[in-house]
GROMACS .gro file of C-alpha atoms in nm:
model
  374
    1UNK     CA    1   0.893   3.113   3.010
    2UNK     CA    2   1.134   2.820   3.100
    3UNK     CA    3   1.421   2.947   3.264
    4UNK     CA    4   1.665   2.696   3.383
    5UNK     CA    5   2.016   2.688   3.548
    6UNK     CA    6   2.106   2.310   3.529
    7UNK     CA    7   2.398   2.243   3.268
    8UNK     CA    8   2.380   1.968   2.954
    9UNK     CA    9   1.972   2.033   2.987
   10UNK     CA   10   1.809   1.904   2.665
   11UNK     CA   11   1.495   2.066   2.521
   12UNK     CA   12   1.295   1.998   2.268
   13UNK     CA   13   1.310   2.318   1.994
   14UNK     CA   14   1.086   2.462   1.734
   15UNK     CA   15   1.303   2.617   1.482
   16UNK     CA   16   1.122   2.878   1.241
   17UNK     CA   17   1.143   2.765   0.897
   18UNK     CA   18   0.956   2.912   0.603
   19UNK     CA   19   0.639   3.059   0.790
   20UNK     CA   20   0.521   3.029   1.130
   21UNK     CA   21   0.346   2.736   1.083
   22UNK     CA   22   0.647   2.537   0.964
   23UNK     CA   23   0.889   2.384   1.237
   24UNK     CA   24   1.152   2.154   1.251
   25UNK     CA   25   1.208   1.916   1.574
   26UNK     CA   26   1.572   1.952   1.670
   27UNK     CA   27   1.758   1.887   2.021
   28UNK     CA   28   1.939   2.221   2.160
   29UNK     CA   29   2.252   2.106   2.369
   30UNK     CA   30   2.252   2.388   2.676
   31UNK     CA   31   2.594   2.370   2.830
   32UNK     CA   32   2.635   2.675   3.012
   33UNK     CA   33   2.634   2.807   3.391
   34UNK     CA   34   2.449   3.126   3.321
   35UNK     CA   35   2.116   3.145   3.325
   36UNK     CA   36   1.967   3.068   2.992
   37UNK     CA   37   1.597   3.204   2.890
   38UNK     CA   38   1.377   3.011   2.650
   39UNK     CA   39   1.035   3.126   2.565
   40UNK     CA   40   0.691   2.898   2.526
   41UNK     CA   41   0.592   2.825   2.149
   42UNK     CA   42   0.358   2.552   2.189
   43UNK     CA   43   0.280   2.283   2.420
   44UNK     CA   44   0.176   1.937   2.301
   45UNK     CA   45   0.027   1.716   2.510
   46UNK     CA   46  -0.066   1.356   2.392
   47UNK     CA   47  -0.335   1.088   2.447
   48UNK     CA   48  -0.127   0.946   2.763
   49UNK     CA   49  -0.116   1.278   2.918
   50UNK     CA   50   0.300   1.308   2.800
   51UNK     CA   51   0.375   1.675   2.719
   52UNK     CA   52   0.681   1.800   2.500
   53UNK     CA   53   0.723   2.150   2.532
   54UNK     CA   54   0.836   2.318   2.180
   55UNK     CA   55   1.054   2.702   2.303
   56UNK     CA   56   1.307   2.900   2.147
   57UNK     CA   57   1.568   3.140   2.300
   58UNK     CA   58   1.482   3.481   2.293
   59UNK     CA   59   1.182   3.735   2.443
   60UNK     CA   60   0.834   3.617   2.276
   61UNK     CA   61   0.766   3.977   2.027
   62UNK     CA   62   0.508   4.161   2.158
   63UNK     CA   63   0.313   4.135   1.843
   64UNK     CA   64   0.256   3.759   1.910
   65UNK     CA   65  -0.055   3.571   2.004
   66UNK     CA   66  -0.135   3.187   2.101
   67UNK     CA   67  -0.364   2.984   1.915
   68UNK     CA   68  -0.467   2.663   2.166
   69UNK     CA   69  -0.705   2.420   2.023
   70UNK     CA   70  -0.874   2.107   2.165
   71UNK     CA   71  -0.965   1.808   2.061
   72UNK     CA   72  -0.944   1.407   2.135
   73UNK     CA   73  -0.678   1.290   1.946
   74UNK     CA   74  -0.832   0.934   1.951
   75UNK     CA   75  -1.113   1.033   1.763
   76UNK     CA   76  -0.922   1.271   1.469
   77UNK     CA   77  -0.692   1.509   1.389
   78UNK     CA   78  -0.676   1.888   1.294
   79UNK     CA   79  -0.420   2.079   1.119
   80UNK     CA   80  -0.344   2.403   1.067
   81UNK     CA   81  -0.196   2.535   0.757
   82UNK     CA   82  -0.082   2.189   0.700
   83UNK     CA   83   0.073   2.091   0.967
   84UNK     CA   84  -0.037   1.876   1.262
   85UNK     CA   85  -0.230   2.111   1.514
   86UNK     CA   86  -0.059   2.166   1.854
   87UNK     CA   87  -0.219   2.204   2.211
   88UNK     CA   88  -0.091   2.613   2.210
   89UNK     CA   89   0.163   2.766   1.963
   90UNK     CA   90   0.227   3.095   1.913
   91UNK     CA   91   0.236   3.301   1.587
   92UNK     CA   92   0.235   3.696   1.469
   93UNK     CA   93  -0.036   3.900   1.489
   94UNK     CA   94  -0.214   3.916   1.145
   95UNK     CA   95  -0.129   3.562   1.025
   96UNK     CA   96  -0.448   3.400   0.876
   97UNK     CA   97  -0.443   3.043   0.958
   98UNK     CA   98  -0.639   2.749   0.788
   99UNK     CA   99  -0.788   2.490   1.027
  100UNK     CA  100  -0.913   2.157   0.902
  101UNK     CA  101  -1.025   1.871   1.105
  102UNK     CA  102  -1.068   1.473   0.997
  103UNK     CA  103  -1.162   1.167   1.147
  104UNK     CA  104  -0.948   0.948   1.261
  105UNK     CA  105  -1.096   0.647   1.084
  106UNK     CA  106  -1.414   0.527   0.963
  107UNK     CA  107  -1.528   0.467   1.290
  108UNK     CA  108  -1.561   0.792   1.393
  109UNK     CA  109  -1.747   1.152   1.229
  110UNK     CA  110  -1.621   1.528   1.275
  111UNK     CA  111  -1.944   1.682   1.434
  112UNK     CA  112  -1.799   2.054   1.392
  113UNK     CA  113  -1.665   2.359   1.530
  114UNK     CA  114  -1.668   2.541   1.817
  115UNK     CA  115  -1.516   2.879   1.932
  116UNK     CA  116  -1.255   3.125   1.753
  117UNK     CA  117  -1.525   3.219   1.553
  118UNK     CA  118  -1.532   2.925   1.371
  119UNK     CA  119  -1.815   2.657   1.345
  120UNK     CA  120  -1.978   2.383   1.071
  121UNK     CA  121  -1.795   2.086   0.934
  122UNK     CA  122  -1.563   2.266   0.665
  123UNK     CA  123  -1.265   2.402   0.726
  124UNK     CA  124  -1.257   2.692   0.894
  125UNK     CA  125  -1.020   3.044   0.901
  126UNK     CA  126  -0.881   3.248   1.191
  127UNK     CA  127  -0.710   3.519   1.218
  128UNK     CA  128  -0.499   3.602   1.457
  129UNK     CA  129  -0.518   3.934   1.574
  130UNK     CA  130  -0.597   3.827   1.930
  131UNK     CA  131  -0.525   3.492   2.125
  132UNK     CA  132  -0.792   3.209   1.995
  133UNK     CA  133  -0.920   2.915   2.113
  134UNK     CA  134  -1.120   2.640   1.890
  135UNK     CA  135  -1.239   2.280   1.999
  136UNK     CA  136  -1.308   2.022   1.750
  137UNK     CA  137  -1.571   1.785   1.856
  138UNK     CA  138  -1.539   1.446   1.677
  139UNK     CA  139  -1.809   1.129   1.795
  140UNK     CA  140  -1.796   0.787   1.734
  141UNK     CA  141  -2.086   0.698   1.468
  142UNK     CA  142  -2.315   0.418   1.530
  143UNK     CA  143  -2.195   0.048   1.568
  144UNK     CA  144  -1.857   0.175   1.645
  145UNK     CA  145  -1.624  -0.039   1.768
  146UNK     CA  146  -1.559  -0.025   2.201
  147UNK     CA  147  -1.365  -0.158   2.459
  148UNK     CA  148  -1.438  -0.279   2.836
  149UNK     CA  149  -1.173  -0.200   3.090
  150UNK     CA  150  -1.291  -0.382   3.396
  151UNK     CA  151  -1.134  -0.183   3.687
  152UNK     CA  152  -1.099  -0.289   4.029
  153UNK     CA  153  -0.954  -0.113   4.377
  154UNK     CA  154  -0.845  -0.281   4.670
  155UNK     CA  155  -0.982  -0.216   5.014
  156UNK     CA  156  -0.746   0.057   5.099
  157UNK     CA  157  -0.700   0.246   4.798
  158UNK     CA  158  -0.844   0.419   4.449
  159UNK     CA  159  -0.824   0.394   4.146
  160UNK     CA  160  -0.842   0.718   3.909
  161UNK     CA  161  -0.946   0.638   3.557
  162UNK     CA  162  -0.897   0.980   3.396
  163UNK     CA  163  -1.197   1.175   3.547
  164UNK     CA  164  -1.330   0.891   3.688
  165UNK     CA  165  -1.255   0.743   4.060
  166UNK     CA  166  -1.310   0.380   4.138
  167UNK     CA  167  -1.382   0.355   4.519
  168UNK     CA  168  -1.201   0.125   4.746
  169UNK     CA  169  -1.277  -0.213   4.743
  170UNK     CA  170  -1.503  -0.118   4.432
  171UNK     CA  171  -1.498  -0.284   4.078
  172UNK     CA  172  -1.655  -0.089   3.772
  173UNK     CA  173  -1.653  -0.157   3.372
  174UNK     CA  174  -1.592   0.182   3.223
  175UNK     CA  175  -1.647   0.211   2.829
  176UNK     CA  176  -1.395   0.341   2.572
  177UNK     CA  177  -1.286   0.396   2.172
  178UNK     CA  178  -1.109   0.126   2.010
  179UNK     CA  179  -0.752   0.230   2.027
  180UNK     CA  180  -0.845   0.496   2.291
  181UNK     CA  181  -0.480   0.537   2.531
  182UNK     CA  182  -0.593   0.562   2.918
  183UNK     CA  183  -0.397   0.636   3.219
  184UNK     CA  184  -0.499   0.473   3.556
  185UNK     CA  185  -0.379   0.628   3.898
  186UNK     CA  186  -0.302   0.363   4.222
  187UNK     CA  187  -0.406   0.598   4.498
  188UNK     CA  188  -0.324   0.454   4.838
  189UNK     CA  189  -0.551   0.539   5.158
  190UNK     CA  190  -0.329   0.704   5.466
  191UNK     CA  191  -0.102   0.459   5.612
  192UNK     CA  192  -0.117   0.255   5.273
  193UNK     CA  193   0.116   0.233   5.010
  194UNK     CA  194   0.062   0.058   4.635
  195UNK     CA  195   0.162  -0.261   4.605
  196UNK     CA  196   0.097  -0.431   4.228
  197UNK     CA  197  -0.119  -0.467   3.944
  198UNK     CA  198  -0.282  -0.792   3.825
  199UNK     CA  199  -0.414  -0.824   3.507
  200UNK     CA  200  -0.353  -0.581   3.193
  201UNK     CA  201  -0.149  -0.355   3.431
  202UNK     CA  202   0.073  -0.598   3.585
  203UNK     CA  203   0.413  -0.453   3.616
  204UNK     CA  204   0.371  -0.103   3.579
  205UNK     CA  205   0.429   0.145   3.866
  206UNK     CA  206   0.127   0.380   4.064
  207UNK     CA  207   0.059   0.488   3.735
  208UNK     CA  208  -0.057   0.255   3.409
  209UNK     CA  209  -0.027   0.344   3.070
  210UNK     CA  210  -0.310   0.127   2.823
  211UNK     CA  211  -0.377   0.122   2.475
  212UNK     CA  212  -0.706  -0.028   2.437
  213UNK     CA  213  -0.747  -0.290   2.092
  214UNK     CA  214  -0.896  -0.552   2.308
  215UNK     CA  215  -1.181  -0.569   2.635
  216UNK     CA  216  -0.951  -0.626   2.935
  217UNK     CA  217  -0.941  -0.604   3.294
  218UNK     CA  218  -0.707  -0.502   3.558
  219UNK     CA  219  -0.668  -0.493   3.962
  220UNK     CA  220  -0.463  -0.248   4.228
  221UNK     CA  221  -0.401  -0.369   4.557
  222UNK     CA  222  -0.276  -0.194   4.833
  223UNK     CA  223  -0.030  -0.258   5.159
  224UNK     CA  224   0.035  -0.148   5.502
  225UNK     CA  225   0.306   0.107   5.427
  226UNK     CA  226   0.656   0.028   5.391
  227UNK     CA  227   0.783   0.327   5.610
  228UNK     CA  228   0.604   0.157   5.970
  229UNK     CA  229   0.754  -0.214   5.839
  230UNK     CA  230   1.139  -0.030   5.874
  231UNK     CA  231   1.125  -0.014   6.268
  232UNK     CA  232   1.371   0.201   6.403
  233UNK     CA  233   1.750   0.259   6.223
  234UNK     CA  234   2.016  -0.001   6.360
  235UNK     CA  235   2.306   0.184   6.542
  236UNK     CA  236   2.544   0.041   6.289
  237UNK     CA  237   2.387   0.253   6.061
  238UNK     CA  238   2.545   0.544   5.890
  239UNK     CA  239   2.287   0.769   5.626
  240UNK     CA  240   2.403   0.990   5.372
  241UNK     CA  241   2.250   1.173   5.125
  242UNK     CA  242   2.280   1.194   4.782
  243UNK     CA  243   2.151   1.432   4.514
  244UNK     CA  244   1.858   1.326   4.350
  245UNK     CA  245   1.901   1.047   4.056
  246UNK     CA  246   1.999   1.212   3.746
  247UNK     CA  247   2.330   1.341   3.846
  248UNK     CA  248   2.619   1.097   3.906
  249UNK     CA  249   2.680   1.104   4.309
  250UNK     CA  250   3.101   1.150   4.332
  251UNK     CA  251   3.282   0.848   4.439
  252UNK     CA  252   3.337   0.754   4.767
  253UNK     CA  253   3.572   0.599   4.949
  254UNK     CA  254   3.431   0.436   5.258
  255UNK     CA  255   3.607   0.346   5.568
  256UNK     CA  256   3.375   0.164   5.817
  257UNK     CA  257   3.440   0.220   6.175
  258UNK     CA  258   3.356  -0.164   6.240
  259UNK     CA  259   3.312  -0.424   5.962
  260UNK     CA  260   2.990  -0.420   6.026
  261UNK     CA  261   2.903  -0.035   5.955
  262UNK     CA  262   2.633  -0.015   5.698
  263UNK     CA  263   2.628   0.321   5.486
  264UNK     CA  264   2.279   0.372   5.338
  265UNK     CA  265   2.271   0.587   5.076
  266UNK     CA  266   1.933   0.817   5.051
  267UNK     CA  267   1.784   0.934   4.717
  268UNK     CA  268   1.482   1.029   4.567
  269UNK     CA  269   1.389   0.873   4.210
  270UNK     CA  270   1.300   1.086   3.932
  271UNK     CA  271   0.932   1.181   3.827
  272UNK     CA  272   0.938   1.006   3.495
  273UNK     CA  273   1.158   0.724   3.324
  274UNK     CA  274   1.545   0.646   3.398
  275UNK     CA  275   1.771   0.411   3.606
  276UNK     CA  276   2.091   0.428   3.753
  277UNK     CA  277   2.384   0.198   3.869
  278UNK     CA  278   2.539   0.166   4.211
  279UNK     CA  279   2.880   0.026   4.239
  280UNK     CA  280   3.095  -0.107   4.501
  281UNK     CA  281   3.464  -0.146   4.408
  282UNK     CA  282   3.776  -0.321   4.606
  283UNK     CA  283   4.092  -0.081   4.711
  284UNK     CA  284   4.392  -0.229   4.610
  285UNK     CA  285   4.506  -0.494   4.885
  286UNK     CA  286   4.143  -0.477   5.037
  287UNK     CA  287   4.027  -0.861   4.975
  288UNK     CA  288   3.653  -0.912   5.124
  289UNK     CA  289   3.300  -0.930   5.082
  290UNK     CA  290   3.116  -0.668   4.943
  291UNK     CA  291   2.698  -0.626   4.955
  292UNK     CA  292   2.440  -0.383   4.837
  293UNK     CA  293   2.072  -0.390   4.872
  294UNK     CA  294   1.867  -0.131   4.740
  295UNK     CA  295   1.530  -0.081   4.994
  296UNK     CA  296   1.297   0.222   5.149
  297UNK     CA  297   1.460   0.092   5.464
  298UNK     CA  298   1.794   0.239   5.547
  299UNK     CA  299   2.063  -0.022   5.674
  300UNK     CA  300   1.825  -0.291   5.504
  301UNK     CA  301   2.027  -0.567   5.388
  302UNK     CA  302   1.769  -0.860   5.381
  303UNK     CA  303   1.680  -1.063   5.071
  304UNK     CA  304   1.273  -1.096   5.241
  305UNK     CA  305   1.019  -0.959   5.014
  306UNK     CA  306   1.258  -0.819   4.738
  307UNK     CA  307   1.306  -0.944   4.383
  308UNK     CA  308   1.658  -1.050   4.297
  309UNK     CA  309   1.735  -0.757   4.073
  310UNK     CA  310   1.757  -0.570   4.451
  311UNK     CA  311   2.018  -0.708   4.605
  312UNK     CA  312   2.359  -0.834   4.507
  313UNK     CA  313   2.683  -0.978   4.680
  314UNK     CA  314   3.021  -1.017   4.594
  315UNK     CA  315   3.399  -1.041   4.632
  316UNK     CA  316   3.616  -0.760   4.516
  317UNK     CA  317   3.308  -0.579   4.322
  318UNK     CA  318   2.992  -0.535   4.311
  319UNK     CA  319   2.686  -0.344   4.126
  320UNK     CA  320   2.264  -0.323   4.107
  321UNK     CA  321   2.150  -0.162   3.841
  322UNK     CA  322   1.773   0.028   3.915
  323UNK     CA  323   1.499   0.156   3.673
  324UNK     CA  324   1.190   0.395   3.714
  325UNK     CA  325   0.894   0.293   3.429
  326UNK     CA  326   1.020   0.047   3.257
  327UNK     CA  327   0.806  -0.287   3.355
  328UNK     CA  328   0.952  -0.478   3.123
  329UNK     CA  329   1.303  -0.495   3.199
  330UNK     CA  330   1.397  -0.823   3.359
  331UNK     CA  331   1.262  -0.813   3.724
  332UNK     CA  332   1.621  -1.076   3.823
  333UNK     CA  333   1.866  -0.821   3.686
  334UNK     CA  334   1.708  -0.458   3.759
  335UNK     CA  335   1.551  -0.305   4.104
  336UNK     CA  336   1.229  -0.178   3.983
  337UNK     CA  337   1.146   0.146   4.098
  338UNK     CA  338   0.848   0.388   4.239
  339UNK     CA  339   0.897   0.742   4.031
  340UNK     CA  340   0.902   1.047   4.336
  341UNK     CA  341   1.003   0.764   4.628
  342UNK     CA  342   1.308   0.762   4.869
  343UNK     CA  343   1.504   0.499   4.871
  344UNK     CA  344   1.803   0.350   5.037
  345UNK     CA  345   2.098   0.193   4.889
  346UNK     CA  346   2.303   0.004   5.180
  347UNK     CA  347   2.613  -0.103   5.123
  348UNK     CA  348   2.872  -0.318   5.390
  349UNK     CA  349   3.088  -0.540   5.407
  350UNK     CA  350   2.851  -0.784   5.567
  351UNK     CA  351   2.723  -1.064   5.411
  352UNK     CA  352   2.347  -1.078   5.232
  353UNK     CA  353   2.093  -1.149   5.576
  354UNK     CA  354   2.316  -0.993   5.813
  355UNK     CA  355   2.599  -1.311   5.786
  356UNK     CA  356   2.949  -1.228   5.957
  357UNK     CA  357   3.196  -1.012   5.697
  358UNK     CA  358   3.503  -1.164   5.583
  359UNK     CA  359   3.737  -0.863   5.640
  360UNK     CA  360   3.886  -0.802   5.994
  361UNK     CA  361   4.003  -0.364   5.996
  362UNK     CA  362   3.890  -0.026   5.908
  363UNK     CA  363   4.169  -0.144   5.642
  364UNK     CA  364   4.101  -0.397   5.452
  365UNK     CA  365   3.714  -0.300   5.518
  366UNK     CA  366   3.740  -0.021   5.248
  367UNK     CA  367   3.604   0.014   4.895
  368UNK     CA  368   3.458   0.286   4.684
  369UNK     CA  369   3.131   0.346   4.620
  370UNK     CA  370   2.933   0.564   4.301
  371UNK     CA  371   2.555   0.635   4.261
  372UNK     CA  372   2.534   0.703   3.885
  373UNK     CA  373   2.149   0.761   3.744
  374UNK     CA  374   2.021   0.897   3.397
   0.00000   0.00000   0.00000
């Protein structure tokens, strides 16, 4: 069971229509403060590893049993009764379901069944008075088309290829389907941290999504990490913590205690895709200049080593705009992002570099300051 507590959550619903093997996809809106209980009808996971979870409200009936089937959905497809087959989804005891598998294309053959009592080529029946399970093995006939990826590691890191692990400072040529959608894993050694991609992974985080349609090749490399390059926290430096990006952190007013305070602004970014904003606005009558540099170093406010979508500085206002997994997004205008990695966003009235500010007082220091993320 999901059971959440968050308000405005948005889930991803299977809504009974004419039999339980019918569903429609809509969005439920949750906007309440009491907790809300929403039970597991199937679980879909796809060829990049993404999973949408399909619940509805209510207790699961006791009557009810999962079907879960496997099967590479590069290779073919299965349905049941119809409709595309699911990871797990539940339906009543009793129900006799229909299970029919096909090859994706010419290029590859169905090869049979296995499990749930089914087995051959045809399609095969189940019923469910009892949880099943049924893989459907499809192969790539002869002369099939493949693809290369060429994968090398750096000297102080792996590389994960699904199952696979390319040892540091190791290169290897692993062997897929046409079409076939991999993930690859940057895994730094101790005291390391990623650093980039070259090749067909080049600007993507840690982790790389590929479709392969063509032989291609592609390179992690590694750094010292970025924590033991901060050196210890200036005095002038003032932390605070925010929530974690996703929820809008209030606006602040800050007051520095000298001009050259630096607030640095800790949060964590989110596991999967988003972004967020940070804004620095003038107070009325407050005339100066305002910076913010977004770094894993608090009170950071050096343009060395970061791209210019990092750092900005301003008069009156100013804003930065961040995103987690999206690699194409212009590199000039947006910070990119590590998903699951502190960060700090420090904000003063100094100049970019560490330059003199141009206000005098606590008074005409001031400005307000929002961390807004999606």
């Amino acid at each position: 069971m999901l059971r959440h507590r968050s308000r405005s959550v948005l889930l991803a619903v299977a809504a009974a229509l004419a039999g339980p093997a019918q569903a429609a996809d809509v969005i439920l809106h949750v906007d309440t403060a009491s907790p809300v209980t929403y039970t597991l009808q199937s679980l879909v996971v796809d060829p990049s590893g993404n999973v949408t979870i399909y619940a509805r409200s209510g207790a699961l009936p006791s009557d009810t049993h999962f079907l879960t089937l496997t099967y590479n959905t590069s290779r073919g497809t299965v349905t049941v009764n119809g409709a595309p087959g699911q990871s797990q989804q539940a339906f009543p005891a009793g129900t006799e379901l229909t299970l029919v598998a096909t090859p994706l294309n010419a290029n590859f053959v169905f090869d049979g069944w296995s499990g749930g009592g089914c087995s051959g080529t045809g399609a095969c029946t189940v019923t469910m008075n009892g949880p099943v399970s049924v893989s459907a093995v499809f192969s790539a006939v002869a002369g099939a088309v493949q693809r290369t990826l060429g994968v090398s590691a750096g000297a102080n890191g792996t590389v994960s290829v699904g199952a696979q692990t390319v040892a540091a400072g190791a290169s290897q040529n692993l062997t897929f389907d046409h079409g076939s959608a991999v993930v690859l894993t940057a895994n730094p050694a101790s005291g390391y941290q990623f650093s980039s991609w070259s090749g067909a992974c080049a600007g993507q985080g840690a982790t790389c999504n590929l479709t392969l349609t063509a032989d291609v090749t592609t390179a992690a490399s590694f750094s010292p990490a970025t924590a033991s390059a901060c050196g210890p926290t200036p005095s002038n430096v003032n932390i605070i913590n925010t929530q974690v990006v996703g929820t809008n952190f209030t606006r602040t007013t800050i007051s520095p205690a000298t001009p050259q305070e630096i607030q640095a602004f800790r949060f964590t970014t989110s596991a999967g895709p988003g972004g967020g904003v940070a804004d620095l606005a003038r107070l009325t009558g407050s005339v100066g200049q305002r910076t913010v540099v977004i770094s894993q170093c608090p009170g950071d406010i050096s343009t060395t080593g970061k791209s210019g979508g990092c750092y900005a500085s301003a008069y009156d206002t100013v804003s930065r705009s961040f995103v987690v997994g999206y690699p194409n997004l212009s590199p000039s205008r947006y910070c990119h992002l590590e998903p699951n990695t502190t960060y700090y966003v420090n904000v003063t009235n100094q100049v970019l570099n560490g330059s003199s500010p141009t206000c005098t007082t606590s008074s005409n220091c001031r400005y307000n300051f929002i961390l807004s993320g999606n």
